[in-house]
Each structure stands twice: as structure tokens, then as C-alpha cells.
PDB file of C-alpha atoms in Angstrom:
ATOM      1  CA  MET A   1     -12.427  -8.325  24.012  1.00  0.00           C
ATOM      2  CA  ILE A   2     -15.099  -6.097  25.557  1.00  0.00           C
ATOM      3  CA  ASN A   3     -14.425  -7.650  28.978  1.00  0.00           C
ATOM      4  CA  ILE A   4     -10.672  -7.088  28.548  1.00  0.00           C
ATOM      5  CA  ILE A   5     -11.245  -3.422  27.671  1.00  0.00           C
ATOM      6  CA  ARG A   6     -13.665  -2.957  30.575  1.00  0.00           C
ATOM      7  CA  SER A   7     -11.281  -4.635  33.039  1.00  0.00           C
ATOM      8  CA  ASN A   8      -8.410  -2.422  31.898  1.00  0.00           C
ATOM      9  CA  TYR A   9     -10.320   0.842  32.172  1.00  0.00           C
ATOM     10  CA  ASN A  10     -11.705  -0.130  35.568  1.00  0.00           C
ATOM     11  CA  THR A  11      -8.118  -0.035  36.859  1.00  0.00           C
ATOM     12  CA  TYR A  12      -7.826   3.690  36.107  1.00  0.00           C
ATOM     13  CA  LEU A  13      -9.006   5.140  39.393  1.00  0.00           C
ATOM     14  CA  ASN A  14      -8.538   8.634  40.732  1.00  0.00           C
ATOM     15  CA  PRO A  15      -6.543   8.130  43.978  1.00  0.00           C
ATOM     16  CA  ALA A  16      -8.202  11.130  45.637  1.00  0.00           C
ATOM     17  CA  THR A  17     -11.837  10.214  44.944  1.00  0.00           C
ATOM     18  CA  ASP A  18     -11.451   6.468  44.155  1.00  0.00           C
ATOM     19  CA  LYS A  19     -13.661   7.006  41.101  1.00  0.00           C
ATOM     20  CA  ILE A  20     -12.959   5.753  37.587  1.00  0.00           C
ATOM     21  CA  GLU A  21     -11.052   8.290  35.500  1.00  0.00           C
ATOM     22  CA  GLY A  22     -12.645   9.804  32.401  1.00  0.00           C
ATOM     23  CA  HIS A  23     -10.820   9.052  29.150  1.00  0.00           C
ATOM     24  CA  THR A  24     -13.247  10.397  26.556  1.00  0.00           C
ATOM     25  CA  ILE A  25     -11.215  13.518  25.756  1.00  0.00           C
ATOM     26  CA  ARG A  26      -7.951  11.566  25.523  1.00  0.00           C
ATOM     27  CA  LEU A  27      -9.458   8.909  23.247  1.00  0.00           C
ATOM     28  CA  LEU A  28     -11.017  11.616  21.075  1.00  0.00           C
ATOM     29  CA  ALA A  29      -7.639  13.375  20.830  1.00  0.00           C
ATOM     30  CA  PHE A  30      -5.988  10.067  19.864  1.00  0.00           C
ATOM     31  CA  PHE A  31      -8.658   9.482  17.221  1.00  0.00           C
ATOM     32  CA  ILE A  32      -8.310  12.964  15.692  1.00  0.00           C
ATOM     33  CA  THR A  33      -4.513  12.629  15.706  1.00  0.00           C
ATOM     34  CA  SER A  34      -4.787   9.232  14.008  1.00  0.00           C
ATOM     35  CA  ILE A  35      -7.036  10.636  11.266  1.00  0.00           C
ATOM     36  CA  PHE A  36      -4.628  13.542  10.748  1.00  0.00           C
ATOM     37  CA  ILE A  37      -1.652  11.180  10.411  1.00  0.00           C
ATOM     38  CA  ALA A  38      -3.547   8.794   8.118  1.00  0.00           C
ATOM     39  CA  VAL A  39      -4.657  11.598   5.778  1.00  0.00           C
ATOM     40  CA  PHE A  40      -1.676  13.961   5.729  1.00  0.00           C
ATOM     41  CA  SER A  41       1.393  11.813   6.411  1.00  0.00           C
ATOM     42  CA  SER A  42       3.747  11.812   3.413  1.00  0.00           C
ATOM     43  CA  ASN A  43       6.185   9.226   4.766  1.00  0.00           C
ATOM     44  CA  SER A  44       6.574   5.827   3.154  1.00  0.00           C
ATOM     45  CA  SER A  45       3.927   3.463   4.544  1.00  0.00           C
ATOM     46  CA  ASN A  46       6.303   0.517   4.826  1.00  0.00           C
ATOM     47  CA  GLU A  47       8.817   2.672   6.725  1.00  0.00           C
ATOM     48  CA  ILE A  48       6.215   3.818   9.270  1.00  0.00           C
ATOM     49  CA  TYR A  49       4.672   0.359   9.659  1.00  0.00           C
ATOM     50  CA  GLY A  50       8.105  -1.178  10.160  1.00  0.00           C
ATOM     51  CA  MET A  51       8.949   1.249  12.953  1.00  0.00           C
ATOM     52  CA  MET A  52       5.552   0.771  14.601  1.00  0.00           C
ATOM     53  CA  THR A  53       5.811  -3.028  14.413  1.00  0.00           C
ATOM     54  CA  THR A  54       9.318  -2.965  15.895  1.00  0.00           C
ATOM     55  CA  GLY A  55       8.264  -0.635  18.707  1.00  0.00           C
ATOM     56  CA  LEU A  56       5.199  -2.697  19.602  1.00  0.00           C
ATOM     57  CA  THR A  57       7.193  -5.936  19.484  1.00  0.00           C
ATOM     58  CA  ILE A  58       9.810  -4.579  21.896  1.00  0.00           C
ATOM     59  CA  LEU A  59       7.212  -3.209  24.325  1.00  0.00           C
ATOM     60  CA  THR A  60       5.204  -6.453  24.168  1.00  0.00           C
ATOM     61  CA  GLY A  61       8.370  -8.412  24.935  1.00  0.00           C
ATOM     62  CA  PHE A  62       9.025  -6.282  28.016  1.00  0.00           C
ATOM     63  CA  THR A  63       5.420  -6.677  29.149  1.00  0.00           C
ATOM     64  CA  PHE A  64       5.358 -10.434  28.526  1.00  0.00           C
ATOM     65  CA  THR A  65       8.553 -10.836  30.567  1.00  0.00           C
ATOM     66  CA  ALA A  66       7.166  -8.715  33.399  1.00  0.00           C
ATOM     67  CA  LEU A  67       3.952 -10.763  33.377  1.00  0.00           C
ATOM     68  CA  PHE A  68       5.887 -13.844  34.475  1.00  0.00           C
ATOM     69  CA  SER A  69       8.080 -12.026  36.982  1.00  0.00           C
ATOM     70  CA  ASP A  70       7.495 -11.236  40.640  1.00  0.00           C
ATOM     71  CA  HIS A  71       5.590  -8.087  39.671  1.00  0.00           C
ATOM     72  CA  SER A  72       2.534 -10.168  38.715  1.00  0.00           C
ATOM     73  CA  LEU A  73       2.610 -11.688  42.215  1.00  0.00           C
ATOM     74  CA  ALA A  74       3.056  -8.414  44.047  1.00  0.00           C
ATOM     75  CA  ASP A  75       1.539  -9.603  47.324  1.00  0.00           C
ATOM     76  CA  VAL A  76       3.195 -13.061  47.373  1.00  0.00           C
ATOM     77  CA  GLY A  77       6.351 -14.032  49.285  1.00  0.00           C
ATOM     78  CA  LEU A  78       6.082 -11.328  51.898  1.00  0.00           C
ATOM     79  CA  ASP A  79       6.187 -11.717  55.676  1.00  0.00           C
ATOM     80  CA  LYS A  80       2.981 -11.675  57.666  1.00  0.00           C
ATOM     81  CA  PRO A  81       1.649  -8.199  58.471  1.00  0.00           C
ATOM     82  CA  ARG A  82       2.944  -6.775  61.720  1.00  0.00           C
ATOM     83  CA  ASP A  83       0.566  -3.848  62.145  1.00  0.00           C
ATOM     84  CA  GLU A  84      -2.276  -1.900  60.510  1.00  0.00           C
ATOM     85  CA  THR A  85       0.125  -0.224  58.096  1.00  0.00           C
ATOM     86  CA  ASP A  86       1.310  -3.615  56.807  1.00  0.00           C
ATOM     87  CA  ILE A  87      -2.284  -4.786  56.350  1.00  0.00           C
ATOM     88  CA  ALA A  88      -3.103  -1.661  54.344  1.00  0.00           C
ATOM     89  CA  GLU A  89       0.011  -2.093  52.219  1.00  0.00           C
ATOM     90  CA  LEU A  90      -0.832  -5.754  51.539  1.00  0.00           C
ATOM     91  CA  LYS A  91      -4.309  -4.749  50.381  1.00  0.00           C
ATOM     92  CA  ARG A  92      -2.741  -2.099  48.143  1.00  0.00           C
ATOM     93  CA  LEU A  93      -0.320  -4.674  46.696  1.00  0.00           C
ATOM     94  CA  GLU A  94      -3.189  -7.063  46.032  1.00  0.00           C
ATOM     95  CA  LYS A  95      -5.067  -4.306  44.178  1.00  0.00           C
ATOM     96  CA  LEU A  96      -1.940  -3.338  42.230  1.00  0.00           C
ATOM     97  CA  ALA A  97      -1.392  -6.977  41.245  1.00  0.00           C
ATOM     98  CA  ASP A  98      -4.950  -7.157  39.870  1.00  0.00           C
ATOM     99  CA  ASN A  99      -4.405  -3.891  37.972  1.00  0.00           C
ATOM    100  CA  PHE A 100      -1.120  -5.199  36.602  1.00  0.00           C
ATOM    101  CA  GLN A 101      -2.776  -8.363  35.268  1.00  0.00           C
ATOM    102  CA  ALA A 102      -5.660  -6.443  33.668  1.00  0.00           C
ATOM    103  CA  ARG A 103      -3.393  -3.875  32.003  1.00  0.00           C
ATOM    104  CA  CYS A 104      -0.980  -6.561  30.771  1.00  0.00           C
ATOM    105  CA  THR A 105      -3.815  -8.543  29.224  1.00  0.00           C
ATOM    106  CA  TYR A 106      -5.203  -5.456  27.489  1.00  0.00           C
ATOM    107  CA  PHE A 107      -1.827  -4.249  26.261  1.00  0.00           C
ATOM    108  CA  ILE A 108      -0.647  -7.604  24.913  1.00  0.00           C
ATOM    109  CA  THR A 109      -3.986  -8.299  23.192  1.00  0.00           C
ATOM    110  CA  LEU A 110      -4.151  -4.832  21.634  1.00  0.00           C
ATOM    111  CA  SER A 111      -0.522  -4.866  20.486  1.00  0.00           C
ATOM    112  CA  ILE A 112      -0.833  -8.321  18.889  1.00  0.00           C
ATOM    113  CA  ILE A 113      -3.954  -7.238  16.985  1.00  0.00           C
ATOM    114  CA  ASP A 114      -2.231  -4.042  15.857  1.00  0.00           C
ATOM    115  CA  VAL A 115       0.905  -5.906  14.727  1.00  0.00           C
ATOM    116  CA  CYS A 116      -1.227  -8.408  12.778  1.00  0.00           C
ATOM    117  CA  ILE A 117      -3.029  -5.562  10.980  1.00  0.00           C
ATOM    118  CA  LEU A 118       0.277  -3.779  10.298  1.00  0.00           C
ATOM    119  CA  ILE A 119       1.799  -6.916   8.795  1.00  0.00           C
ATOM    120  CA  SER A 120      -1.335  -7.584   6.733  1.00  0.00           C
ATOM    121  CA  ILE A 121      -1.435  -4.143   5.117  1.00  0.00           C
ATOM    122  CA  SER A 122       2.329  -4.233   4.494  1.00  0.00           C
ATOM    123  CA  LEU A 123       2.188  -7.443   2.461  1.00  0.00           C
ATOM    124  CA  LYS A 124       2.669  -7.289  -1.279  1.00  0.00           C
ATOM    125  CA  PHE A 125       1.079  -9.945  -3.471  1.00  0.00           C
ATOM    126  CA  SER A 126       2.045 -10.944  -6.966  1.00  0.00           C
ATOM    127  CA  SER A 127      -0.575 -10.460  -9.652  1.00  0.00           C
ATOM    128  CA  THR A 128      -2.499 -13.666 -10.419  1.00  0.00           C
ATOM    129  CA  SER A 129      -4.718 -14.449 -13.380  1.00  0.00           C
ATOM    130  CA  TRP A 130      -7.973 -13.854 -11.474  1.00  0.00           C
ATOM    131  CA  LEU A 131      -6.636 -10.551 -10.154  1.00  0.00           C
ATOM    132  CA  LYS A 132      -5.808  -9.437 -13.673  1.00  0.00           C
ATOM    133  CA  LYS A 133      -9.372 -10.272 -14.709  1.00  0.00           C
ATOM    134  CA  ILE A 134     -10.697  -8.087 -11.900  1.00  0.00           C
ATOM    135  CA  TRP A 135      -8.491  -5.194 -13.018  1.00  0.00           C
ATOM    136  CA  ASP A 136      -9.710  -5.669 -16.607  1.00  0.00           C
ATOM    137  CA  ILE A 137     -13.313  -5.403 -15.365  1.00  0.00           C
ATOM    138  CA  VAL A 138     -12.430  -2.282 -13.360  1.00  0.00           C
ATOM    139  CA  GLY A 139     -10.809  -0.809 -16.467  1.00  0.00           C
ATOM    140  CA  GLN A 140     -13.970  -1.451 -18.513  1.00  0.00           C
ATOM    141  CA  ILE A 141     -16.102   0.187 -15.828  1.00  0.00           C
ATOM    142  CA  ASN A 142     -13.775   3.168 -15.905  1.00  0.00           C
ATOM    143  CA  VAL A 143     -14.351   3.567 -19.652  1.00  0.00           C
ATOM    144  CA  THR A 144     -18.098   2.902 -19.781  1.00  0.00           C
ATOM    145  CA  HIS A 145     -19.131   4.371 -16.401  1.00  0.00           C
ATOM    146  CA  PRO A 146     -16.630   7.050 -15.299  1.00  0.00           C
ATOM    147  CA  SER A 147     -18.875   8.291 -12.472  1.00  0.00           C
ATOM    148  CA  MET A 148     -19.095   4.782 -10.991  1.00  0.00           C
ATOM    149  CA  SER A 149     -15.311   4.441 -11.241  1.00  0.00           C
ATOM    150  CA  TYR A 150     -14.930   7.766  -9.414  1.00  0.00           C
ATOM    151  CA  TRP A 151     -17.094   6.565  -6.535  1.00  0.00           C
ATOM    152  CA  CYS A 152     -15.274   3.220  -6.395  1.00  0.00           C
ATOM    153  CA  GLN A 153     -11.930   4.992  -6.109  1.00  0.00           C
ATOM    154  CA  ASN A 154     -13.266   7.239  -3.351  1.00  0.00           C
ATOM    155  CA  LEU A 155     -14.619   4.243  -1.433  1.00  0.00           C
ATOM    156  CA  ILE A 156     -11.273   2.472  -1.706  1.00  0.00           C
ATOM    157  CA  GLU A 157      -9.442   5.570  -0.459  1.00  0.00           C
ATOM    158  CA  ILE A 158     -11.873   5.957   2.449  1.00  0.00           C
ATOM    159  CA  PHE A 159     -11.434   2.281   3.313  1.00  0.00           C
ATOM    160  CA  PHE A 160      -7.635   2.563   3.493  1.00  0.00           C
ATOM    161  CA  VAL A 161      -7.783   5.833   5.451  1.00  0.00           C
ATOM    162  CA  ALA A 162     -10.079   4.072   7.939  1.00  0.00           C
ATOM    163  CA  ILE A 163      -7.641   1.145   8.250  1.00  0.00           C
ATOM    164  CA  TYR A 164      -4.675   3.483   8.741  1.00  0.00           C
ATOM    165  CA  THR A 165      -6.635   5.483  11.322  1.00  0.00           C
ATOM    166  CA  ILE A 166      -7.419   2.311  13.293  1.00  0.00           C
ATOM    167  CA  VAL A 167      -3.776   1.227  13.148  1.00  0.00           C
ATOM    168  CA  PHE A 168      -2.450   4.572  14.413  1.00  0.00           C
ATOM    169  CA  PHE A 169      -5.178   4.835  17.064  1.00  0.00           C
ATOM    170  CA  MET A 170      -4.348   1.382  18.429  1.00  0.00           C
ATOM    171  CA  PHE A 171      -0.649   2.249  18.401  1.00  0.00           C
ATOM    172  CA  LEU A 172      -1.240   5.403  20.479  1.00  0.00           C
ATOM    173  CA  GLU A 173      -3.486   3.449  22.844  1.00  0.00           C
ATOM    174  CA  CYS A 174      -0.741   0.830  23.257  1.00  0.00           C
ATOM    175  CA  LEU A 175       1.786   3.526  24.144  1.00  0.00           C
ATOM    176  CA  TYR A 176      -0.568   5.029  26.725  1.00  0.00           C
ATOM    177  CA  THR A 177      -1.361   1.623  28.237  1.00  0.00           C
ATOM    178  CA  PHE A 178       2.344   0.785  28.465  1.00  0.00           C
ATOM    179  CA  TYR A 179       2.895   4.084  30.294  1.00  0.00           C
ATOM    180  CA  ARG A 180       0.139   3.232  32.804  1.00  0.00           C
ATOM    181  CA  LEU A 181       1.519  -0.297  33.083  1.00  0.00           C
ATOM    182  CA  SER A 182       4.959   1.095  33.949  1.00  0.00           C
ATOM    183  CA  GLU A 183       3.255   3.307  36.515  1.00  0.00           C
ATOM    184  CA  THR A 184       1.773   0.198  38.143  1.00  0.00           C
ATOM    185  CA  ILE A 185       5.135  -1.606  38.240  1.00  0.00           C
ATOM    186  CA  ILE A 186       6.796   1.387  39.934  1.00  0.00           C
ATOM    187  CA  ALA A 187       3.972   1.517  42.497  1.00  0.00           C
ATOM    188  CA  ILE A 188       4.398  -2.211  43.200  1.00  0.00           C
ATOM    189  CA  VAL A 189       8.159  -1.876  43.669  1.00  0.00           C
ATOM    190  CA  ASN A 190       7.800   1.122  45.984  1.00  0.00           C
ATOM    191  CA  THR A 191       5.037  -0.488  48.048  1.00  0.00           C
ATOM    192  CA  ARG A 192       6.955  -3.772  48.415  1.00  0.00           C
ATOM    193  CA  ARG A 193      10.067  -1.841  49.475  1.00  0.00           C
ATOM    194  CA  SER A 194       8.030   0.063  52.066  1.00  0.00           C
ATOM    195  CA  TYR A 195       6.463  -3.168  53.353  1.00  0.00           C
ATOM    196  CA  MET A 196       9.804  -4.980  53.653  1.00  0.00           C
ATOM    197  CA  LYS A 197      11.555  -2.040  55.311  1.00  0.00           C
ATOM    198  CA  PRO A 198      12.361  -2.854  58.965  1.00  0.00           C
ATOM    199  CA  LYS A 199       9.975  -1.179  61.378  1.00  0.00           C
ATOM    200  CA  PRO A 200      11.486   0.830  64.255  1.00  0.00           C
TER     201      PRO A 200
END
């Protein structure tokens, strides 16, 4: 997963300086926004998770389809270069194809993980005998050790806030990656059109 993340972020280059873009501020903003939503959102959890799961599923479907289209082979099926401009455009298409593959891999992996977490926290389980025993023990702790019960409740709340924060953060990251992925597809289409355009 670390290699997938590194490969994706290595595709974000500043076209003017050809240096890797900085994303610390954006990621920090996403993280703060995710905490804010996790703590203060008053919407029904199942409603939000359902919308997020649907959105991610649709975007993943688009990406998966594009992965097996001509966009993933941006520099394949073209005529031989006729001049220096064609050679430069072929090199650009080759680079764009590599970027497309890296961003697709990152997006699909991240969205699948996020959907799995969303489905997991949306599940409702029926109460079993062993679960009832655990709740009985918790109830006894609440009576005999109220301070311990207070800390247990706080830890549980912190745990769920952390899970919700991760879910929202990954969702925002998926949206951003899909935007950059769309940017790559548009660049591929425009560059291929320029390459195939008849030269005077």
C-alpha cells in the first residue's frame, strides 16, 4: 500500500518546475474537515454511509472501465513519429499512461478499502448470548465502578470518532484522486488528438 501511495503522489508534478507538488496543506484540510464532520454531523449514519458507498461505487466503476479502455494504452496504436514534435508528444503520452495507471491503482484500492469499512460499520448484528453476558458485565462495572465506566464510554466514543474520521478522510481523498484522474484522461485525449492531427 505504501508503494501504491508513493507511486500515485509521484505523478503530481508541477508542469512549470517539474517538481513534485506539495499536498501537506490539502491533506491537513481534509483531515480537519473529516474530524469536524465526524464530531458535529447530526445526519443519520446509515443515510450518509449509503450515499458515500453509492458514490464511491459509481466512481470506481467508471475508473475500472477506463482502466481497460484505450486511455490506459495512451501511446499505443499511433503512427510512427514524423518530426520532433511527434516524438515529444509520444513521450508525453507515455508519461501520461504511467500516471493514469498509478492513479487508477491508488483510487481503486482506496475506494475498495473505504467501501469495506463503510459496509462494516453499517452492519447491525442481533444480540447473542455471549454478547448479552458482556453487556451484563459492563452493567455491573457501571454500578460498582462508575469512574471506570465513564472512561470506557469515552474510549468507545473516541474509537468511533476515529473510525468515522478515517472514513470521511478516505472519501475526500478518493474524490480528489478521481478529479486528478479525470485531468489525466483529458490530457491523454487532447495529446492524442494533437498527435493524430494531419501536419501541414
